[in-house]
Amino acid sequence: MPMQRRDFLTRMMTGVSVLGATQLNAQWITAPPYIERAGAPHVGKVLAAIQPHADDIALLCAGTVAKLLNEGYTGYMIRATNDDMGDEVGDPGTPGENVYRNEREVDEQTRVLGLKKHFSLQYPNHRMSDVSRNELICRLIFLFRFLKVDTVFCYDPWGHDEENPDHYVLGHCVEAASWMAGRIHDYPEQIAAGFEAQTVKDKYYYARRPEITRVVDISSTVEKKIDANLANMAKGPGGHHGSRLRAQLAKEGKKLPLLGDDDVTADRNYIREFVLEPSRVLGQKYGLQYAEAFHYLGPMANAIETPTRMDEYIRKNAVPLR
Ligand SMILES: [Zn+2]
């Protein structure tokens, strides 16, 4: 059913304002974070871009995922839900249609970001509160061992102001699986089947607040982030909103120079101006063109398993037996 113009523009503006509320607000960062710039060598490492829904990676960390792939990582997409509640603003569709559209669109995001494969775990959308967390943890452990994952992206398990249970349930299960995958007594049948224990060492939790410890410069991969949001049509605030707005304004005899003279330019520039505004505002705070923010946990987060201090203590204090 065609929408009335006022309805269309109101919905679009609502989409943008909701986006502003759910993405990081740069004002929440108080302590100076570490600034991760382009250029670190990561050849041979593996990342998993893990999201509950079709739009989370594209909106919150696609620039950083693309940056690490440019620096030598191999990557995989893992999506936890089937996105059956994930409809399009102005074109709701049925839950069944949503499943199909989002599946295809995450396949396309996987392709444009340069990730190798999309693993979809197919839990019901918005219903992850009562899934078996041990089953989900076991599935993630299997994937981390099978794919030899060094680095994960997911929602911060400890983020505040979170409305969506899929976000925090998945975040907690990723945190648990990252640790347990490295322990041979957890799911030993996987070890017996030939998989090696695999601790996930770097965790980029796409944070909202309160704890932002790392800001990543994504200026070199901002076009990839636009590609991912362009593919995210059913759920995202990007997709074809720009060309629709251009067509709507043309019916009224108006145009926005921002939207150019063709649909591709309209879609990309709309995403650049409105969807990427939080990345631009965050970047400006740190002298960068575009940036993304994380609660980052690196190898030292598991300090109890890192014996450097004990080695140093033994070196300084050990004496001969007699
Ligand atoms: Zn989500």
PDB file of C-alpha atoms and ligand atoms in Angstrom:
ATOM      1  CA  MET A   1       0.000   0.000   0.000  1.00  0.00           C
ATOM      2  CA  PRO A   2       1.448   3.371  -0.994  1.00  0.00           C
ATOM      3  CA  MET A   3       2.205   5.683   1.856  1.00  0.00           C
ATOM      4  CA  GLN A   4       1.102   9.248   2.152  1.00  0.00           C
ATOM      5  CA  ARG A   5       3.984  11.706   1.840  1.00  0.00           C
ATOM      6  CA  ARG A   6       3.724  12.941   5.416  1.00  0.00           C
ATOM      7  CA  ASP A   7       3.668   9.383   6.676  1.00  0.00           C
ATOM      8  CA  PHE A   8       6.695   8.528   4.566  1.00  0.00           C
ATOM      9  CA  LEU A   9       8.779  11.493   5.697  1.00  0.00           C
ATOM     10  CA  THR A  10       7.706  11.051   9.328  1.00  0.00           C
ATOM     11  CA  ARG A  11       8.723   7.414   9.234  1.00  0.00           C
ATOM     12  CA  MET A  12      12.044   8.280   7.637  1.00  0.00           C
ATOM     13  CA  MET A  13      12.766  10.934  10.212  1.00  0.00           C
ATOM     14  CA  THR A  14      11.726   8.513  12.963  1.00  0.00           C
ATOM     15  CA  GLY A  15      14.130   5.969  11.518  1.00  0.00           C
ATOM     16  CA  VAL A  16      16.970   8.473  11.634  1.00  0.00           C
ATOM     17  CA  SER A  17      16.192   9.619  15.164  1.00  0.00           C
ATOM     18  CA  VAL A  18      15.874   6.030  16.399  1.00  0.00           C
ATOM     19  CA  LEU A  19      19.207   5.348  14.762  1.00  0.00           C
ATOM     20  CA  GLY A  20      20.726   8.260  16.615  1.00  0.00           C
ATOM     21  CA  ALA A  21      19.418   6.882  19.891  1.00  0.00           C
ATOM     22  CA  THR A  22      20.614   3.336  19.366  1.00  0.00           C
ATOM     23  CA  GLN A  23      24.066   4.134  18.052  1.00  0.00           C
ATOM     24  CA  LEU A  24      26.863   5.405  20.184  1.00  0.00           C
ATOM     25  CA  ASN A  25      26.599   8.938  21.422  1.00  0.00           C
ATOM     26  CA  ALA A  26      30.114  10.416  21.418  1.00  0.00           C
ATOM     27  CA  GLN A  27      29.287  12.432  24.529  1.00  0.00           C
ATOM     28  CA  TRP A  28      29.147   9.215  26.566  1.00  0.00           C
ATOM     29  CA  ILE A  29      32.904   8.682  26.231  1.00  0.00           C
ATOM     30  CA  THR A  30      34.664  10.168  29.215  1.00  0.00           C
ATOM     31  CA  ALA A  31      38.100   8.505  29.645  1.00  0.00           C
ATOM     32  CA  PRO A  32      40.431   8.741  26.609  1.00  0.00           C
ATOM     33  CA  PRO A  33      40.127   5.505  24.576  1.00  0.00           C
ATOM     34  CA  TYR A  34      42.920   3.847  22.590  1.00  0.00           C
ATOM     35  CA  ILE A  35      42.826   5.011  18.953  1.00  0.00           C
ATOM     36  CA  GLU A  36      43.271   2.095  16.524  1.00  0.00           C
ATOM     37  CA  ARG A  37      44.575   3.345  13.180  1.00  0.00           C
ATOM     38  CA  ALA A  38      44.960   1.576   9.833  1.00  0.00           C
ATOM     39  CA  GLY A  39      47.962  -0.560   9.043  1.00  0.00           C
ATOM     40  CA  ALA A  40      48.420  -3.300  11.643  1.00  0.00           C
ATOM     41  CA  PRO A  41      49.496  -6.633  10.052  1.00  0.00           C
ATOM     42  CA  HIS A  42      47.008  -9.429  10.721  1.00  0.00           C
ATOM     43  CA  VAL A  43      47.940 -12.022   8.087  1.00  0.00           C
ATOM     44  CA  GLY A  44      46.752 -15.496   9.048  1.00  0.00           C
ATOM     45  CA  LYS A  45      44.265 -14.350  11.695  1.00  0.00           C
ATOM     46  CA  VAL A  46      40.546 -15.134  11.637  1.00  0.00           C
ATOM     47  CA  LEU A  47      37.608 -12.987  12.760  1.00  0.00           C
ATOM     48  CA  ALA A  48      33.932 -13.721  13.313  1.00  0.00           C
ATOM     49  CA  ALA A  49      31.500 -10.842  12.781  1.00  0.00           C
ATOM     50  CA  ILE A  50      28.667 -11.964  15.067  1.00  0.00           C
ATOM     51  CA  GLN A  51      25.260 -10.281  15.078  1.00  0.00           C
ATOM     52  CA  PRO A  52      21.798 -11.118  16.392  1.00  0.00           C
ATOM     53  CA  HIS A  53      20.093  -9.428  13.441  1.00  0.00           C
ATOM     54  CA  ALA A  54      20.671  -8.417   9.839  1.00  0.00           C
ATOM     55  CA  ASP A  55      21.447  -4.770  10.614  1.00  0.00           C
ATOM     56  CA  ASP A  56      23.752  -4.848  13.658  1.00  0.00           C
ATOM     57  CA  ILE A  57      27.124  -5.354  11.960  1.00  0.00           C
ATOM     58  CA  ALA A  58      26.334  -2.926   9.132  1.00  0.00           C
ATOM     59  CA  LEU A  59      25.361  -0.135  11.513  1.00  0.00           C
ATOM     60  CA  LEU A  60      27.844  -0.595  14.332  1.00  0.00           C
ATOM     61  CA  CYS A  61      31.091  -2.180  13.149  1.00  0.00           C
ATOM     62  CA  ALA A  62      31.207  -2.848   9.383  1.00  0.00           C
ATOM     63  CA  GLY A  63      33.984  -0.286   8.901  1.00  0.00           C
ATOM     64  CA  THR A  64      36.236  -1.989  11.455  1.00  0.00           C
ATOM     65  CA  VAL A  65      35.464  -5.479  10.109  1.00  0.00           C
ATOM     66  CA  ALA A  66      36.425  -4.282   6.601  1.00  0.00           C
ATOM     67  CA  LYS A  67      39.566  -2.615   7.996  1.00  0.00           C
ATOM     68  CA  LEU A  68      40.782  -5.835   9.655  1.00  0.00           C
ATOM     69  CA  LEU A  69      40.056  -7.807   6.458  1.00  0.00           C
ATOM     70  CA  ASN A  70      42.170  -5.268   4.518  1.00  0.00           C
ATOM     71  CA  GLU A  71      44.957  -5.871   7.031  1.00  0.00           C
ATOM     72  CA  GLY A  72      45.061  -9.613   6.399  1.00  0.00           C
ATOM     73  CA  TYR A  73      42.281 -11.235   8.395  1.00  0.00           C
ATOM     74  CA  THR A  74      39.999 -13.940   7.003  1.00  0.00           C
ATOM     75  CA  GLY A  75      36.438 -13.405   8.246  1.00  0.00           C
ATOM     76  CA  TYR A  76      33.068 -15.106   8.683  1.00  0.00           C
ATOM     77  CA  MET A  77      29.559 -13.788   9.344  1.00  0.00           C
ATOM     78  CA  ILE A  78      27.556 -15.442  12.145  1.00  0.00           C
ATOM     79  CA  ARG A  79      23.899 -14.325  12.525  1.00  0.00           C
ATOM     80  CA  ALA A  80      21.998 -15.689  15.524  1.00  0.00           C
ATOM     81  CA  THR A  81      18.336 -15.079  14.625  1.00  0.00           C
ATOM     82  CA  ASN A  82      16.223 -15.653  11.539  1.00  0.00           C
ATOM     83  CA  ASP A  83      15.097 -11.977  11.525  1.00  0.00           C
ATOM     84  CA  ASP A  84      11.420 -12.908  11.194  1.00  0.00           C
ATOM     85  CA  MET A  85      10.486  -9.668  13.023  1.00  0.00           C
ATOM     86  CA  GLY A  86      12.807  -7.650  10.802  1.00  0.00           C
ATOM     87  CA  ASP A  87      10.542  -5.694   8.498  1.00  0.00           C
ATOM     88  CA  GLU A  88      11.095  -2.704   6.298  1.00  0.00           C
ATOM     89  CA  VAL A  89       9.898   0.764   7.194  1.00  0.00           C
ATOM     90  CA  GLY A  90       6.954   1.400   4.887  1.00  0.00           C
ATOM     91  CA  ASP A  91       6.832  -2.191   3.627  1.00  0.00           C
ATOM     92  CA  PRO A  92       6.283  -4.470   6.637  1.00  0.00           C
ATOM     93  CA  GLY A  93       5.957  -7.838   4.894  1.00  0.00           C
ATOM     94  CA  THR A  94       5.015 -11.035   6.722  1.00  0.00           C
ATOM     95  CA  PRO A  95       7.363 -12.806   9.151  1.00  0.00           C
ATOM     96  CA  GLY A  96       7.992 -15.445   6.474  1.00  0.00           C
ATOM     97  CA  GLU A  97       8.861 -12.797   3.900  1.00  0.00           C
ATOM     98  CA  ASN A  98      11.153 -11.125   6.444  1.00  0.00           C
ATOM     99  CA  VAL A  99      13.072 -14.365   6.986  1.00  0.00           C
ATOM    100  CA  TYR A 100      13.724 -14.731   3.265  1.00  0.00           C
ATOM    101  CA  ARG A 101      14.598 -11.088   2.596  1.00  0.00           C
ATOM    102  CA  ASN A 102      16.981 -10.802   5.530  1.00  0.00           C
ATOM    103  CA  GLU A 103      18.670 -14.103   4.724  1.00  0.00           C
ATOM    104  CA  ARG A 104      19.461 -12.929   1.204  1.00  0.00           C
ATOM    105  CA  GLU A 105      20.509  -9.487   2.396  1.00  0.00           C
ATOM    106  CA  VAL A 106      22.952 -10.864   4.989  1.00  0.00           C
ATOM    107  CA  ASP A 107      24.371 -13.114   2.261  1.00  0.00           C
ATOM    108  CA  GLU A 108      24.917  -9.950   0.207  1.00  0.00           C
ATOM    109  CA  GLN A 109      26.466  -8.082   3.160  1.00  0.00           C
ATOM    110  CA  THR A 110      28.794 -11.070   3.658  1.00  0.00           C
ATOM    111  CA  ARG A 111      29.851 -10.780   0.011  1.00  0.00           C
ATOM    112  CA  VAL A 112      30.346  -6.999  -0.140  1.00  0.00           C
ATOM    113  CA  LEU A 113      32.316  -6.921   3.113  1.00  0.00           C
ATOM    114  CA  GLY A 114      34.624  -9.700   1.847  1.00  0.00           C
ATOM    115  CA  LEU A 115      33.632 -12.268   4.494  1.00  0.00           C
ATOM    116  CA  LYS A 116      33.909 -15.893   3.388  1.00  0.00           C
ATOM    117  CA  LYS A 117      30.635 -17.451   4.577  1.00  0.00           C
ATOM    118  CA  HIS A 118      27.402 -16.617   6.401  1.00  0.00           C
ATOM    119  CA  PHE A 119      26.468 -19.031   9.213  1.00  0.00           C
ATOM    120  CA  SER A 120      22.839 -18.448  10.274  1.00  0.00           C
ATOM    121  CA  LEU A 121      21.831 -20.029  13.606  1.00  0.00           C
ATOM    122  CA  GLN A 122      18.074 -19.401  13.020  1.00  0.00           C
ATOM    123  CA  TYR A 123      16.825 -18.576  16.534  1.00  0.00           C
ATOM    124  CA  PRO A 124      13.460 -16.744  16.582  1.00  0.00           C
ATOM    125  CA  ASN A 125      13.823 -12.960  16.446  1.00  0.00           C
ATOM    126  CA  HIS A 126      13.181 -11.163  19.803  1.00  0.00           C
ATOM    127  CA  ARG A 127      12.827 -14.570  21.512  1.00  0.00           C
ATOM    128  CA  MET A 128      16.370 -15.330  22.568  1.00  0.00           C
ATOM    129  CA  SER A 129      15.608 -14.799  26.276  1.00  0.00           C
ATOM    130  CA  ASP A 130      14.624 -18.434  26.697  1.00  0.00           C
ATOM    131  CA  VAL A 131      16.796 -20.212  24.183  1.00  0.00           C
ATOM    132  CA  SER A 132      19.135 -22.758  25.743  1.00  0.00           C
ATOM    133  CA  ARG A 133      22.224 -20.676  26.441  1.00  0.00           C
ATOM    134  CA  ASN A 134      24.291 -23.835  26.783  1.00  0.00           C
ATOM    135  CA  GLU A 135      23.196 -24.952  23.325  1.00  0.00           C
ATOM    136  CA  LEU A 136      24.078 -21.537  21.864  1.00  0.00           C
ATOM    137  CA  ILE A 137      27.430 -21.507  23.699  1.00  0.00           C
ATOM    138  CA  CYS A 138      28.161 -25.023  22.397  1.00  0.00           C
ATOM    139  CA  ARG A 139      27.360 -24.006  18.806  1.00  0.00           C
ATOM    140  CA  LEU A 140      29.617 -20.955  19.103  1.00  0.00           C
ATOM    141  CA  ILE A 141      32.426 -23.038  20.642  1.00  0.00           C
ATOM    142  CA  PHE A 142      32.142 -25.456  17.717  1.00  0.00           C
ATOM    143  CA  LEU A 143      32.376 -22.605  15.202  1.00  0.00           C
ATOM    144  CA  PHE A 144      35.295 -20.942  17.032  1.00  0.00           C
ATOM    145  CA  ARG A 145      37.227 -24.231  17.030  1.00  0.00           C
ATOM    146  CA  PHE A 146      36.240 -25.201  13.478  1.00  0.00           C
ATOM    147  CA  LEU A 147      37.065 -21.791  11.987  1.00  0.00           C
ATOM    148  CA  LYS A 148      40.033 -21.143  14.369  1.00  0.00           C
ATOM    149  CA  VAL A 149      38.611 -17.773  15.375  1.00  0.00           C
ATOM    150  CA  ASP A 150      41.064 -15.322  16.973  1.00  0.00           C
ATOM    151  CA  THR A 151      38.826 -12.253  17.107  1.00  0.00           C
ATOM    152  CA  VAL A 152      35.099 -11.663  17.568  1.00  0.00           C
ATOM    153  CA  PHE A 153      32.739  -8.748  17.067  1.00  0.00           C
ATOM    154  CA  CYS A 154      29.451  -8.752  19.007  1.00  0.00           C
ATOM    155  CA  TYR A 155      27.240  -6.644  21.265  1.00  0.00           C
ATOM    156  CA  ASP A 156      28.804  -5.678  24.585  1.00  0.00           C
ATOM    157  CA  PRO A 157      27.400  -8.155  27.151  1.00  0.00           C
ATOM    158  CA  TRP A 158      27.501  -5.378  29.757  1.00  0.00           C
ATOM    159  CA  GLY A 159      26.097  -2.495  27.691  1.00  0.00           C
ATOM    160  CA  HIS A 160      23.569  -0.233  29.373  1.00  0.00           C
ATOM    161  CA  ASP A 161      20.196   0.944  28.060  1.00  0.00           C
ATOM    162  CA  GLU A 162      19.692  -2.225  26.033  1.00  0.00           C
ATOM    163  CA  GLU A 163      16.103  -2.966  25.023  1.00  0.00           C
ATOM    164  CA  ASN A 164      16.540  -5.990  22.820  1.00  0.00           C
ATOM    165  CA  PRO A 165      17.073  -9.317  24.645  1.00  0.00           C
ATOM    166  CA  ASP A 166      18.708 -10.885  21.566  1.00  0.00           C
ATOM    167  CA  HIS A 167      21.546  -8.348  21.920  1.00  0.00           C
ATOM    168  CA  TYR A 168      22.536  -9.111  25.493  1.00  0.00           C
ATOM    169  CA  VAL A 169      21.819 -12.857  25.432  1.00  0.00           C
ATOM    170  CA  LEU A 170      24.073 -13.309  22.400  1.00  0.00           C
ATOM    171  CA  GLY A 171      26.724 -11.007  23.895  1.00  0.00           C
ATOM    172  CA  HIS A 172      26.896 -13.090  27.081  1.00  0.00           C
ATOM    173  CA  CYS A 173      27.057 -16.373  25.144  1.00  0.00           C
ATOM    174  CA  VAL A 174      29.859 -15.078  22.882  1.00  0.00           C
ATOM    175  CA  GLU A 175      31.826 -13.976  25.947  1.00  0.00           C
ATOM    176  CA  ALA A 176      31.429 -17.420  27.570  1.00  0.00           C
ATOM    177  CA  ALA A 177      32.197 -19.339  24.378  1.00  0.00           C
ATOM    178  CA  SER A 178      35.318 -17.251  23.670  1.00  0.00           C
ATOM    179  CA  TRP A 179      36.786 -18.491  26.945  1.00  0.00           C
ATOM    180  CA  MET A 180      35.399 -22.037  27.044  1.00  0.00           C
ATOM    181  CA  ALA A 181      36.489 -22.847  23.463  1.00  0.00           C
ATOM    182  CA  GLY A 182      40.068 -22.806  24.743  1.00  0.00           C
ATOM    183  CA  ARG A 183      39.487 -25.431  27.426  1.00  0.00           C
ATOM    184  CA  ILE A 184      39.853 -29.102  26.490  1.00  0.00           C
ATOM    185  CA  HIS A 185      37.398 -30.343  29.134  1.00  0.00           C
ATOM    186  CA  ASP A 186      34.535 -28.339  27.667  1.00  0.00           C
ATOM    187  CA  TYR A 187      32.820 -30.419  24.982  1.00  0.00           C
ATOM    188  CA  PRO A 188      35.683 -32.947  24.804  1.00  0.00           C
ATOM    189  CA  GLU A 189      33.913 -34.851  22.045  1.00  0.00           C
ATOM    190  CA  GLN A 190      34.786 -31.956  19.710  1.00  0.00           C
ATOM    191  CA  ILE A 191      38.452 -32.391  20.676  1.00  0.00           C
ATOM    192  CA  ALA A 192      38.139 -36.158  20.118  1.00  0.00           C
ATOM    193  CA  ALA A 193      36.661 -35.417  16.686  1.00  0.00           C
ATOM    194  CA  GLY A 194      39.859 -33.627  15.737  1.00  0.00           C
ATOM    195  CA  PHE A 195      39.236 -29.963  16.606  1.00  0.00           C
ATOM    196  CA  GLU A 196      41.797 -28.097  18.689  1.00  0.00           C
ATOM    197  CA  ALA A 197      40.977 -25.930  21.689  1.00  0.00           C
ATOM    198  CA  GLN A 198      40.848 -22.295  20.506  1.00  0.00           C
ATOM    199  CA  THR A 199      40.706 -19.342  22.880  1.00  0.00           C
ATOM    200  CA  VAL A 200      39.308 -16.179  21.289  1.00  0.00           C
ATOM    201  CA  LYS A 201      41.851 -13.514  22.211  1.00  0.00           C
ATOM    202  CA  ASP A 202      40.459 -10.234  20.870  1.00  0.00           C
ATOM    203  CA  LYS A 203      36.923  -9.144  21.540  1.00  0.00           C
ATOM    204  CA  TYR A 204      35.537  -6.027  19.900  1.00  0.00           C
ATOM    205  CA  TYR A 205      32.229  -5.469  21.659  1.00  0.00           C
ATOM    206  CA  TYR A 206      30.348  -2.864  19.701  1.00  0.00           C
ATOM    207  CA  ALA A 207      29.514  -0.724  22.626  1.00  0.00           C
ATOM    208  CA  ARG A 208      26.884   1.818  23.366  1.00  0.00           C
ATOM    209  CA  ARG A 209      27.845   2.676  26.903  1.00  0.00           C
ATOM    210  CA  PRO A 210      29.221   2.965  29.476  1.00  0.00           C
ATOM    211  CA  GLU A 211      32.626   1.481  28.729  1.00  0.00           C
ATOM    212  CA  ILE A 212      34.281   2.650  25.498  1.00  0.00           C
ATOM    213  CA  THR A 213      37.941   1.664  25.479  1.00  0.00           C
ATOM    214  CA  ARG A 214      38.812   1.734  21.784  1.00  0.00           C
ATOM    215  CA  VAL A 215      37.972   4.013  18.862  1.00  0.00           C
ATOM    216  CA  VAL A 216      38.836   2.649  15.408  1.00  0.00           C
ATOM    217  CA  ASP A 217      39.634   4.883  12.429  1.00  0.00           C
ATOM    218  CA  ILE A 218      37.393   3.602   9.591  1.00  0.00           C
ATOM    219  CA  SER A 219      38.095   6.431   7.140  1.00  0.00           C
ATOM    220  CA  SER A 220      39.722   3.968   4.696  1.00  0.00           C
ATOM    221  CA  THR A 221      36.741   1.591   4.659  1.00  0.00           C
ATOM    222  CA  VAL A 222      33.800   3.967   4.824  1.00  0.00           C
ATOM    223  CA  GLU A 223      32.678   2.972   1.283  1.00  0.00           C
ATOM    224  CA  LYS A 224      32.503  -0.676   2.452  1.00  0.00           C
ATOM    225  CA  LYS A 225      30.327   0.420   5.355  1.00  0.00           C
ATOM    226  CA  ILE A 226      28.045   2.167   2.855  1.00  0.00           C
ATOM    227  CA  ASP A 227      28.007  -1.050   0.732  1.00  0.00           C
ATOM    228  CA  ALA A 228      26.880  -3.069   3.778  1.00  0.00           C
ATOM    229  CA  ASN A 229      24.132  -0.603   4.705  1.00  0.00           C
ATOM    230  CA  LEU A 230      22.980  -0.427   1.088  1.00  0.00           C
ATOM    231  CA  ALA A 231      22.499  -4.212   1.112  1.00  0.00           C
ATOM    232  CA  ASN A 232      20.566  -3.970   4.387  1.00  0.00           C
ATOM    233  CA  MET A 233      17.213  -3.077   2.831  1.00  0.00           C
ATOM    234  CA  ALA A 234      14.587  -4.946   4.866  1.00  0.00           C
ATOM    235  CA  LYS A 235      15.669  -3.728   8.299  1.00  0.00           C
ATOM    236  CA  GLY A 236      18.164  -0.967   7.999  1.00  0.00           C
ATOM    237  CA  PRO A 237      17.774   2.796   7.824  1.00  0.00           C
ATOM    238  CA  GLY A 238      19.953   2.719   4.684  1.00  0.00           C
ATOM    239  CA  GLY A 239      18.884   0.514   1.779  1.00  0.00           C
ATOM    240  CA  HIS A 240      16.942   2.476  -0.820  1.00  0.00           C
ATOM    241  CA  HIS A 241      15.699   5.282   1.430  1.00  0.00           C
ATOM    242  CA  GLY A 242      17.731   7.825  -0.534  1.00  0.00           C
ATOM    243  CA  SER A 243      16.248   6.990  -3.935  1.00  0.00           C
ATOM    244  CA  ARG A 244      12.750   6.844  -2.457  1.00  0.00           C
ATOM    245  CA  LEU A 245      13.172  10.271  -0.923  1.00  0.00           C
ATOM    246  CA  ARG A 246      14.505  11.570  -4.249  1.00  0.00           C
ATOM    247  CA  ALA A 247      11.434  10.177  -6.076  1.00  0.00           C
ATOM    248  CA  GLN A 248       9.061  11.607  -3.473  1.00  0.00           C
ATOM    249  CA  LEU A 249      10.585  15.068  -3.705  1.00  0.00           C
ATOM    250  CA  ALA A 250      10.528  14.927  -7.530  1.00  0.00           C
ATOM    251  CA  LYS A 251       6.740  14.396  -7.432  1.00  0.00           C
ATOM    252  CA  GLU A 252       6.568  17.695  -5.573  1.00  0.00           C
ATOM    253  CA  GLY A 253       8.830  19.413  -8.092  1.00  0.00           C
ATOM    254  CA  LYS A 254      11.803  19.548  -5.710  1.00  0.00           C
ATOM    255  CA  LYS A 255      15.236  17.982  -5.362  1.00  0.00           C
ATOM    256  CA  LEU A 256      18.034  17.823  -2.838  1.00  0.00           C
ATOM    257  CA  PRO A 257      21.517  18.368  -4.348  1.00  0.00           C
ATOM    258  CA  LEU A 258      22.786  15.802  -1.806  1.00  0.00           C
ATOM    259  CA  LEU A 259      20.819  13.054  -3.587  1.00  0.00           C
ATOM    260  CA  GLY A 260      22.342  13.733  -7.042  1.00  0.00           C
ATOM    261  CA  ASP A 261      20.721  12.791 -10.341  1.00  0.00           C
ATOM    262  CA  ASP A 262      20.434   9.002 -10.143  1.00  0.00           C
ATOM    263  CA  ASP A 263      19.213   6.382  -7.667  1.00  0.00           C
ATOM    264  CA  VAL A 264      22.636   4.911  -6.868  1.00  0.00           C
ATOM    265  CA  THR A 265      24.011   8.330  -5.905  1.00  0.00           C
ATOM    266  CA  ALA A 266      20.849   9.082  -3.918  1.00  0.00           C
ATOM    267  CA  ASP A 267      21.082   5.853  -1.893  1.00  0.00           C
ATOM    268  CA  ARG A 268      24.814   6.124  -1.185  1.00  0.00           C
ATOM    269  CA  ASN A 269      24.778   9.822  -0.276  1.00  0.00           C
ATOM    270  CA  TYR A 270      21.718   9.379   1.945  1.00  0.00           C
ATOM    271  CA  ILE A 271      23.548   6.644   3.867  1.00  0.00           C
ATOM    272  CA  ARG A 272      26.732   8.748   4.006  1.00  0.00           C
ATOM    273  CA  GLU A 273      24.903  11.819   5.317  1.00  0.00           C
ATOM    274  CA  PHE A 274      22.339  10.316   7.707  1.00  0.00           C
ATOM    275  CA  VAL A 275      23.200   6.693   8.570  1.00  0.00           C
ATOM    276  CA  LEU A 276      26.911   7.391   9.016  1.00  0.00           C
ATOM    277  CA  GLU A 277      26.410  10.593  10.965  1.00  0.00           C
ATOM    278  CA  PRO A 278      27.279   8.962  14.331  1.00  0.00           C
ATOM    279  CA  SER A 279      30.525   7.575  12.817  1.00  0.00           C
ATOM    280  CA  ARG A 280      31.382  11.063  11.503  1.00  0.00           C
ATOM    281  CA  VAL A 281      30.595  12.823  14.800  1.00  0.00           C
ATOM    282  CA  LEU A 282      32.628  10.252  16.749  1.00  0.00           C
ATOM    283  CA  GLY A 283      35.547  10.589  14.311  1.00  0.00           C
ATOM    284  CA  GLN A 284      35.553  14.370  14.586  1.00  0.00           C
ATOM    285  CA  LYS A 285      35.964  14.084  18.338  1.00  0.00           C
ATOM    286  CA  TYR A 286      39.320  12.324  17.742  1.00  0.00           C
ATOM    287  CA  GLY A 287      40.536  14.125  14.613  1.00  0.00           C
ATOM    288  CA  LEU A 288      39.407  11.299  12.305  1.00  0.00           C
ATOM    289  CA  GLN A 289      37.067  11.427   9.325  1.00  0.00           C
ATOM    290  CA  TYR A 290      34.942   8.437  10.397  1.00  0.00           C
ATOM    291  CA  ALA A 291      35.233   6.122  13.414  1.00  0.00           C
ATOM    292  CA  GLU A 292      33.565   3.281  15.308  1.00  0.00           C
ATOM    293  CA  ALA A 293      33.681   2.654  19.072  1.00  0.00           C
ATOM    294  CA  PHE A 294      34.171  -0.507  21.082  1.00  0.00           C
ATOM    295  CA  HIS A 295      34.515  -1.983  24.506  1.00  0.00           C
ATOM    296  CA  TYR A 296      37.644  -3.935  23.574  1.00  0.00           C
ATOM    297  CA  LEU A 297      39.044  -6.879  25.524  1.00  0.00           C
ATOM    298  CA  GLY A 298      42.460  -8.079  24.358  1.00  0.00           C
ATOM    299  CA  PRO A 299      44.689 -11.016  25.314  1.00  0.00           C
ATOM    300  CA  MET A 300      45.514  -9.569  28.732  1.00  0.00           C
ATOM    301  CA  ALA A 301      41.837  -9.738  29.674  1.00  0.00           C
ATOM    302  CA  ASN A 302      42.537 -13.377  30.559  1.00  0.00           C
ATOM    303  CA  ALA A 303      45.530 -12.363  32.678  1.00  0.00           C
ATOM    304  CA  ILE A 304      45.152 -15.424  34.884  1.00  0.00           C
ATOM    305  CA  GLU A 305      46.129 -17.510  31.845  1.00  0.00           C
ATOM    306  CA  THR A 306      48.999 -15.195  30.917  1.00  0.00           C
ATOM    307  CA  PRO A 307      51.967 -16.211  33.071  1.00  0.00           C
ATOM    308  CA  THR A 308      54.206 -13.245  32.306  1.00  0.00           C
ATOM    309  CA  ARG A 309      54.096 -11.816  35.836  1.00  0.00           C
ATOM    310  CA  MET A 310      54.795 -15.211  37.418  1.00  0.00           C
ATOM    311  CA  ASP A 311      57.664 -15.818  34.973  1.00  0.00           C
ATOM    312  CA  GLU A 312      59.100 -12.467  35.973  1.00  0.00           C
ATOM    313  CA  TYR A 313      58.634 -13.254  39.675  1.00  0.00           C
ATOM    314  CA  ILE A 314      60.416 -16.613  39.312  1.00  0.00           C
ATOM    315  CA  ARG A 315      63.235 -15.031  37.338  1.00  0.00           C
ATOM    316  CA  LYS A 316      63.854 -12.463  40.068  1.00  0.00           C
ATOM    317  CA  ASN A 317      63.256 -14.544  43.163  1.00  0.00           C
ATOM    318  CA  ALA A 318      64.084 -18.211  42.490  1.00  0.00           C
ATOM    319  CA  VAL A 319      67.125 -19.487  44.414  1.00  0.00           C
ATOM    320  CA  PRO A 320      69.024 -22.795  44.154  1.00  0.00           C
ATOM    321  CA  LEU A 321      67.606 -25.660  46.258  1.00  0.00           C
ATOM    322  CA  ARG A 322      70.774 -25.656  48.316  1.00  0.00           C
TER     323      ARG A 322
HETATM  324 ZN    ZN B   1      19.844  -6.077  16.605  1.00  0.00          ZN
END
